[in-house]
Amino acid sequence: MSDTLAQSTLNIQKDETSRGKPLPSHAKVAIIGGGVVGCSILFHLSKFGWKDVILLERDELTSGSSWHAAGQIHTISSDPNISRLQSYTIGLYKEIEELSGQSVGLHMTGGFYLASNKEWHDYLKRERSKARYMGLEQQWISPTELAEKHPLIDPKHYYAALWDDQDGDLDPSGTTYAFAKAARHYGGQYFTHTPVTATTMRPDGQWEVATERGTVIAEHVVNCGGLWAREVGHMAGLHLPVQPMEHHYLLTDRIEEVANFGSRLPCGIDYEANIYFRQERDGMLLGTYEPIGTPWKVGGTPWDFGHELLPPNLENIADRLELAFERVPALAAAGIKDAINGPFTFGPDGNPMIGPVPGMRNYWCAVGVMAGFCQGGGVGLTLAEWMIDGEPSIDVWAMDVARFGDWATPDWGTVKSTENYERRFVMTFPNETLPKGRVQKTTALYDRLVARGAVMDQGFGLENALWFADGPEDAHEEPTFERNRSFDYVAREVQAVQEAVGGIEIANFAKHEFKGAGARAYLDTILAGYVPKPGRLTLTPMLTPKGRLYGDLTVACLSEDHFMLFGSGAMQEAHRRWFEKDLPADVGYANVSDDWHGIALSGPKSRELLQRITRDDVSAEAFRFRDLRQTFVGGVPVICNRISFSGERGYEIYCRPQYLLRLAQAIEEAGGDLGYHWYGARALMSMRLEKGWGAWTLEFRPDFNAVESGMDAFINWKKDFVGKAATEAFRNEGVARKLVTMTIDVDGIDVTGDEAILNDGEAVGYVSSGGYAHRVGKSMAMGYVAAEHANAGNTLDVEILGEMYKAHVQGAPVYDANGANMRS
Ligand SMILES: Cc1cc2nc3c(=O)[nH]c(=O)nc-3n(C[C@H](O)[C@H](O)[C@H](O)COP(=O)(O)OP(=O)(O)OC[C@H]3O[C@@H](n4cnc5c(N)ncnc54)[C@H](O)[C@@H]3O)c2cc1C
């Protein structure tokens, strides 16, 4: 038996201190599930001062996936803020060990990430660049150093190795108990052998949490059901798209080189071989993500499961083992002592799903946490901040449960979670779109655009065009870190928009409708900018009480008591949650994103095209920039907004979904001789760069405030609004960083996001987005840099795949600086 398993089995059997304790009748928070995630949330809520926080566990603590984890920990993640939280998690282990008196079995050995081909070397260069500005300790080590640190590895297979001091391993069971016992130190309580059987919302908004040992009335419920997250969700009518997956690791017999090494060996990940490994006693532990994932118990996790493992299926990992034996030859010679196959729960994109569930009051979840020992601490911190302060201290969009909507069904969740499991150590390039779970949600234009050569992606479940190839047979990507094959096609789309007229489908923009006598006053409070008069449009930031950005929205006033807000499609459920939280009784609100599809026309000939298909006078004088009309275009009823995100003259035409095909036909027929061309999201993102316009999730996100992002230009300071005091303070006291737009002296490659920005070799910021700007023929990036480096004319360096390139901070948009085209 390994250290891990020996201790786990011991711990899973007994914790008499919490067994049979009488349940309280009321609690502020009832956490369901005593795995590492639930225990971390119990710890954080209690530490931050909330009283009457209880955790209910159906069996002993760690009775789900937590007891049989491999216990490897590291900071690397595709999302920088998740990396930050992983770093926080690892830093927390000493604290909970001391508070609880419970060993977490921590071995901070350091660890390495191995690249055995150019692609993985490039990937690690990008990770190294991210780590620079995040202040994480990662450095390159040579093959000789690698062999010195881990003599079992044959270094000839590797291009490069990235070393991280913060990697290591721990005892999963001990760690879970340490969180729970440390929580007790602050007054948190846990109750084992207390299965929750029902959760019911009471008329007063509290939750009735029924257990086999009595009922607790709780203000808040947190679903931390791990392997049973789906079943716990069903109790509240929630269908979470998560899926337990089978997962293997092997434990070897004693290996002499390991036993005699003198210190504990560091842990490692070899991406191409798809293996992770570490020392376990005098032998090794070797894990892999099977090439064909096995979803476990698709129909539901049995309630009597928990202390068992699954029969191993070594055939499914035979190819991986062969590679592992080549690269770490001592493993081939060692006997296999144990083959562990245990299930753990994955989410559709591999990241946790946490936070308040949209549409439900005081129901929180922290599920799909697939690396609980790397992420559990950060998840606990985030959820506790969210519950206590109303918002987390950093942007956790990558983990927010609201990034999925009702299109993320259980079936879809199983397909995507399996895909993500299989791709855990498989490269995803920046221009790559994942193939599974596609065509989940489409508009009436799907077949038409595909027939025109559209290369599609999905956003918030909905298919949308990225770019247009010459036809369906030409519509494919070649995944790369460098400029990809869409380059010339996107250039063609941009040219059509710049010189003639282009059309882009805009069903994927979010639309939020507000009605009622109190609508204007409500919007005036929650939006920081101007709320327009009837028939007009404005752009406005929406801020949190702490002054963080929570939206950049276009507000349309249809009539004095009827408004439509247009914004980020991805954020639509998060925004719905925000709007519904304290909605006044005299305001009606609905997320109507699926009720309005549409097409945006852009380019100098867009007016002529529009005039051909509407009886309205749309001349410059009659239909001014930022006007809106409820009218008829192409013979169908529409809302037509005179704005454009392309920087050219343009119109956003929204119609009900049943009219979209007719609208598209009318546009194509009327636009043929004007040079009409469909364009996609890539062209749009390129054009907005030249205007220096940020985009939600990239430049605009809750990590930044209105002053840092420049969104303060749209604030109406004469009124009161949510976040005003904080924003005034930012304005008066000054901010430490600012959003800049830069041109970069580089050819053949562009930034893709998250690259470090440096000044004299020191990281002073990071790239939020970028790419090639076709109208001005330049590579460009946007990013946040320390305020002293944000002045126009400054030259900085941007690191792209390990090389430094000069970047020039711009003072004004590089294209149509005064906006004459757009307003024309
Ligand atoms: C083979 C394997 C290797 C792994 N290796 C690693 C690794 O190296 N590093 C890493 O970070 N992660 C690893 N993991 C993943 C890690 O184990 C999970 O991320 C983690 O255990 C998730 O914890 P959890 O608290 O969300 O869920 P769980 O551990 O499943 O806990 C859920 C708990 O909720 C309880 N519960 C469920 N329903 C109810 C109810 N109705 N009433 C009361 N209680 C209920 C269950 O009894 C259980 O105790 C590994 C997993 C496996 C399977």
mmCIF file of C-alpha atoms and ligand atoms in Angstrom, residues 31-39 55-74 93 170 172 176 191 194-198 211 223-229 231-232 235 245-249 276 278 285 289 303 305-306 309 340-345 366-376 424, ligand 1:
data_model
loop_
_atom_site.group_PDB
_atom_site.id
_atom_site.type_symbol
_atom_site.label_atom_id
_atom_site.label_comp_id
_atom_site.label_asym_id
_atom_site.label_seq_id
_atom_site.Cartn_x
_atom_site.Cartn_y
_atom_site.Cartn_z
ATOM 1 C CA ILE A 31 -22.437 23.170 2.499
ATOM 2 C CA ILE A 32 -23.333 19.803 0.976
ATOM 3 C CA GLY A 33 -20.298 17.543 0.607
ATOM 4 C CA GLY A 34 -17.164 16.946 2.637
ATOM 5 C CA GLY A 35 -14.563 16.469 -0.078
ATOM 6 C CA VAL A 36 -11.614 18.836 -0.371
ATOM 7 C CA VAL A 37 -13.756 21.521 -2.020
ATOM 8 C CA GLY A 38 -16.546 21.604 0.582
ATOM 9 C CA CYS A 39 -14.040 21.543 3.436
ATOM 10 C CA LEU A 55 -21.001 21.168 6.283
ATOM 11 C CA LEU A 56 -23.120 18.052 5.792
ATOM 12 C CA GLU A 57 -21.377 14.886 4.609
ATOM 13 C CA ARG A 58 -23.284 11.751 3.701
ATOM 14 C CA ASP A 59 -20.517 9.423 4.960
ATOM 15 C CA GLU A 60 -17.050 10.173 6.341
ATOM 16 C CA LEU A 61 -15.182 13.194 4.958
ATOM 17 C CA THR A 62 -13.323 12.369 1.706
ATOM 18 C CA SER A 63 -15.921 9.797 0.651
ATOM 19 C CA GLY A 64 -15.955 10.904 -2.987
ATOM 20 C CA SER A 65 -12.969 11.370 -5.305
ATOM 21 C CA SER A 66 -10.839 13.166 -2.730
ATOM 22 C CA TRP A 67 -9.445 10.113 -0.952
ATOM 23 C CA HIS A 68 -7.943 8.459 -4.008
ATOM 24 C CA ALA A 69 -6.340 11.480 -5.729
ATOM 25 C CA ALA A 70 -2.713 11.218 -6.786
ATOM 26 C CA GLY A 71 -2.005 14.326 -4.721
ATOM 27 C CA GLN A 72 0.212 16.091 -7.258
ATOM 28 C CA ILE A 73 0.101 19.903 -7.077
ATOM 29 C CA HIS A 74 1.206 22.617 -9.469
ATOM 30 C CA TYR A 93 -1.153 24.279 3.102
ATOM 31 C CA LEU A 170 0.591 15.918 -0.651
ATOM 32 C CA PRO A 172 -5.152 14.157 -0.220
ATOM 33 C CA THR A 176 -9.136 17.447 3.323
ATOM 34 C CA PHE A 191 -21.515 16.636 10.405
ATOM 35 C CA THR A 194 -25.637 13.054 7.347
ATOM 36 C CA PRO A 195 -26.820 12.526 3.774
ATOM 37 C CA VAL A 196 -28.825 15.400 2.349
ATOM 38 C CA THR A 197 -31.961 14.030 0.716
ATOM 39 C CA ALA A 198 -33.769 17.180 -0.455
ATOM 40 C CA THR A 211 -31.169 15.079 5.820
ATOM 41 C CA ASN A 223 -23.502 22.269 -3.727
ATOM 42 C CA CYS A 224 -20.060 20.653 -3.276
ATOM 43 C CA GLY A 225 -21.308 17.176 -4.135
ATOM 44 C CA GLY A 226 -18.223 16.239 -6.221
ATOM 45 C CA LEU A 227 -19.024 12.821 -7.716
ATOM 46 C CA TRP A 228 -22.681 13.444 -6.778
ATOM 47 C CA ALA A 229 -22.832 17.089 -7.883
ATOM 48 C CA GLU A 231 -27.670 14.369 -7.982
ATOM 49 C CA VAL A 232 -27.385 17.167 -5.417
ATOM 50 C CA MET A 235 -32.664 18.131 -5.618
ATOM 51 C CA MET A 245 -14.565 10.308 -15.628
ATOM 52 C CA GLU A 246 -12.513 7.209 -14.945
ATOM 53 C CA HIS A 247 -8.841 7.993 -14.342
ATOM 54 C CA HIS A 248 -5.797 5.749 -13.936
ATOM 55 C CA TYR A 249 -2.527 5.942 -12.124
ATOM 56 C CA TYR A 276 2.476 12.844 -14.908
ATOM 57 C CA ARG A 278 6.161 11.639 -8.884
ATOM 58 C CA LEU A 285 3.447 7.038 -9.161
ATOM 59 C CA TYR A 289 -5.279 10.839 -19.199
ATOM 60 C CA TRP A 303 -25.455 6.670 -3.499
ATOM 61 C CA PHE A 305 -20.494 4.287 -3.982
ATOM 62 C CA GLY A 306 -17.597 6.018 -2.271
ATOM 63 C CA LEU A 309 -12.044 1.866 -6.783
ATOM 64 C CA ILE A 340 -5.641 2.662 -9.403
ATOM 65 C CA ASN A 341 -8.723 3.549 -11.433
ATOM 66 C CA GLY A 342 -10.906 6.110 -9.675
ATOM 67 C CA PRO A 343 -13.598 8.489 -10.941
ATOM 68 C CA PHE A 344 -13.500 12.280 -10.617
ATOM 69 C CA THR A 345 -15.769 14.952 -11.973
ATOM 70 C CA ALA A 366 -18.558 24.587 -6.508
ATOM 71 C CA VAL A 367 -18.562 21.548 -8.771
ATOM 72 C CA GLY A 368 -16.522 20.050 -11.594
ATOM 73 C CA VAL A 369 -13.308 20.806 -9.712
ATOM 74 C CA MET A 370 -11.025 18.351 -11.466
ATOM 75 C CA ALA A 371 -7.802 19.328 -9.682
ATOM 76 C CA GLY A 372 -9.111 19.793 -6.170
ATOM 77 C CA PHE A 373 -5.717 19.770 -4.507
ATOM 78 C CA CYS A 374 -4.314 22.415 -6.860
ATOM 79 C CA GLN A 375 -7.491 24.497 -6.922
ATOM 80 C CA GLY A 376 -9.536 23.705 -3.793
ATOM 81 C CA ARG A 424 -6.013 17.503 -20.614
HETATM 82 C C1 LIG B 1 -7.312 8.803 -9.705
HETATM 83 C C2 LIG B 1 -7.373 10.268 -9.396
HETATM 84 C C3 LIG B 1 -6.203 11.020 -9.312
HETATM 85 C C4 LIG B 1 -6.269 12.386 -9.016
HETATM 86 N N1 LIG B 1 -5.121 13.110 -8.895
HETATM 87 C C5 LIG B 1 -5.181 14.414 -8.552
HETATM 88 C C6 LIG B 1 -3.991 15.151 -8.348
HETATM 89 O O1 LIG B 1 -2.887 14.626 -8.481
HETATM 90 N N2 LIG B 1 -4.087 16.469 -8.010
HETATM 91 C C7 LIG B 1 -5.303 17.078 -7.856
HETATM 92 O O2 LIG B 1 -5.338 18.266 -7.550
HETATM 93 N N3 LIG B 1 -6.437 16.395 -8.039
HETATM 94 C C8 LIG B 1 -6.411 15.094 -8.381
HETATM 95 N N4 LIG B 1 -7.570 14.384 -8.550
HETATM 96 C C9 LIG B 1 -8.849 15.115 -8.509
HETATM 97 C C10 LIG B 1 -9.371 15.323 -7.107
HETATM 98 O O3 LIG B 1 -9.490 14.103 -6.472
HETATM 99 C C11 LIG B 1 -10.714 16.045 -7.199
HETATM 100 O O4 LIG B 1 -10.527 17.255 -7.870
HETATM 101 C C12 LIG B 1 -11.294 16.336 -5.835
HETATM 102 O O5 LIG B 1 -11.362 15.183 -5.077
HETATM 103 C C13 LIG B 1 -12.682 16.969 -5.954
HETATM 104 O O6 LIG B 1 -13.170 17.181 -4.671
HETATM 105 P P1 LIG B 1 -14.689 17.496 -4.356
HETATM 106 O O7 LIG B 1 -14.745 17.936 -2.950
HETATM 107 O O8 LIG B 1 -15.212 18.398 -5.387
HETATM 108 O O9 LIG B 1 -15.481 16.139 -4.581
HETATM 109 P P2 LIG B 1 -15.525 14.760 -3.805
HETATM 110 O O10 LIG B 1 -14.198 14.376 -3.292
HETATM 111 O O11 LIG B 1 -16.198 13.795 -4.701
HETATM 112 O O12 LIG B 1 -16.420 15.058 -2.547
HETATM 113 C C14 LIG B 1 -17.809 15.157 -2.576
HETATM 114 C C15 LIG B 1 -18.335 14.787 -1.206
HETATM 115 O O13 LIG B 1 -19.718 15.106 -1.159
HETATM 116 C C16 LIG B 1 -20.370 14.126 -0.417
HETATM 117 N N5 LIG B 1 -21.788 14.129 -0.798
HETATM 118 C C17 LIG B 1 -22.298 13.923 -2.029
HETATM 119 N N6 LIG B 1 -23.630 13.989 -1.991
HETATM 120 C C18 LIG B 1 -23.983 14.263 -0.720
HETATM 121 C C19 LIG B 1 -25.223 14.454 -0.073
HETATM 122 N N7 LIG B 1 -26.377 14.343 -0.732
HETATM 123 N N8 LIG B 1 -25.217 14.720 1.229
HETATM 124 C C20 LIG B 1 -24.065 14.835 1.905
HETATM 125 N N9 LIG B 1 -22.868 14.639 1.351
HETATM 126 C C21 LIG B 1 -22.818 14.380 0.039
HETATM 127 C C22 LIG B 1 -19.642 12.837 -0.804
HETATM 128 O O14 LIG B 1 -19.838 11.821 0.116
HETATM 129 C C23 LIG B 1 -18.198 13.325 -0.887
HETATM 130 O O15 LIG B 1 -17.509 13.143 0.316
HETATM 131 C C24 LIG B 1 -7.522 13.013 -8.828
HETATM 132 C C25 LIG B 1 -8.677 12.234 -8.906
HETATM 133 C C26 LIG B 1 -8.608 10.884 -9.193
HETATM 134 C C27 LIG B 1 -9.864 10.105 -9.272
#
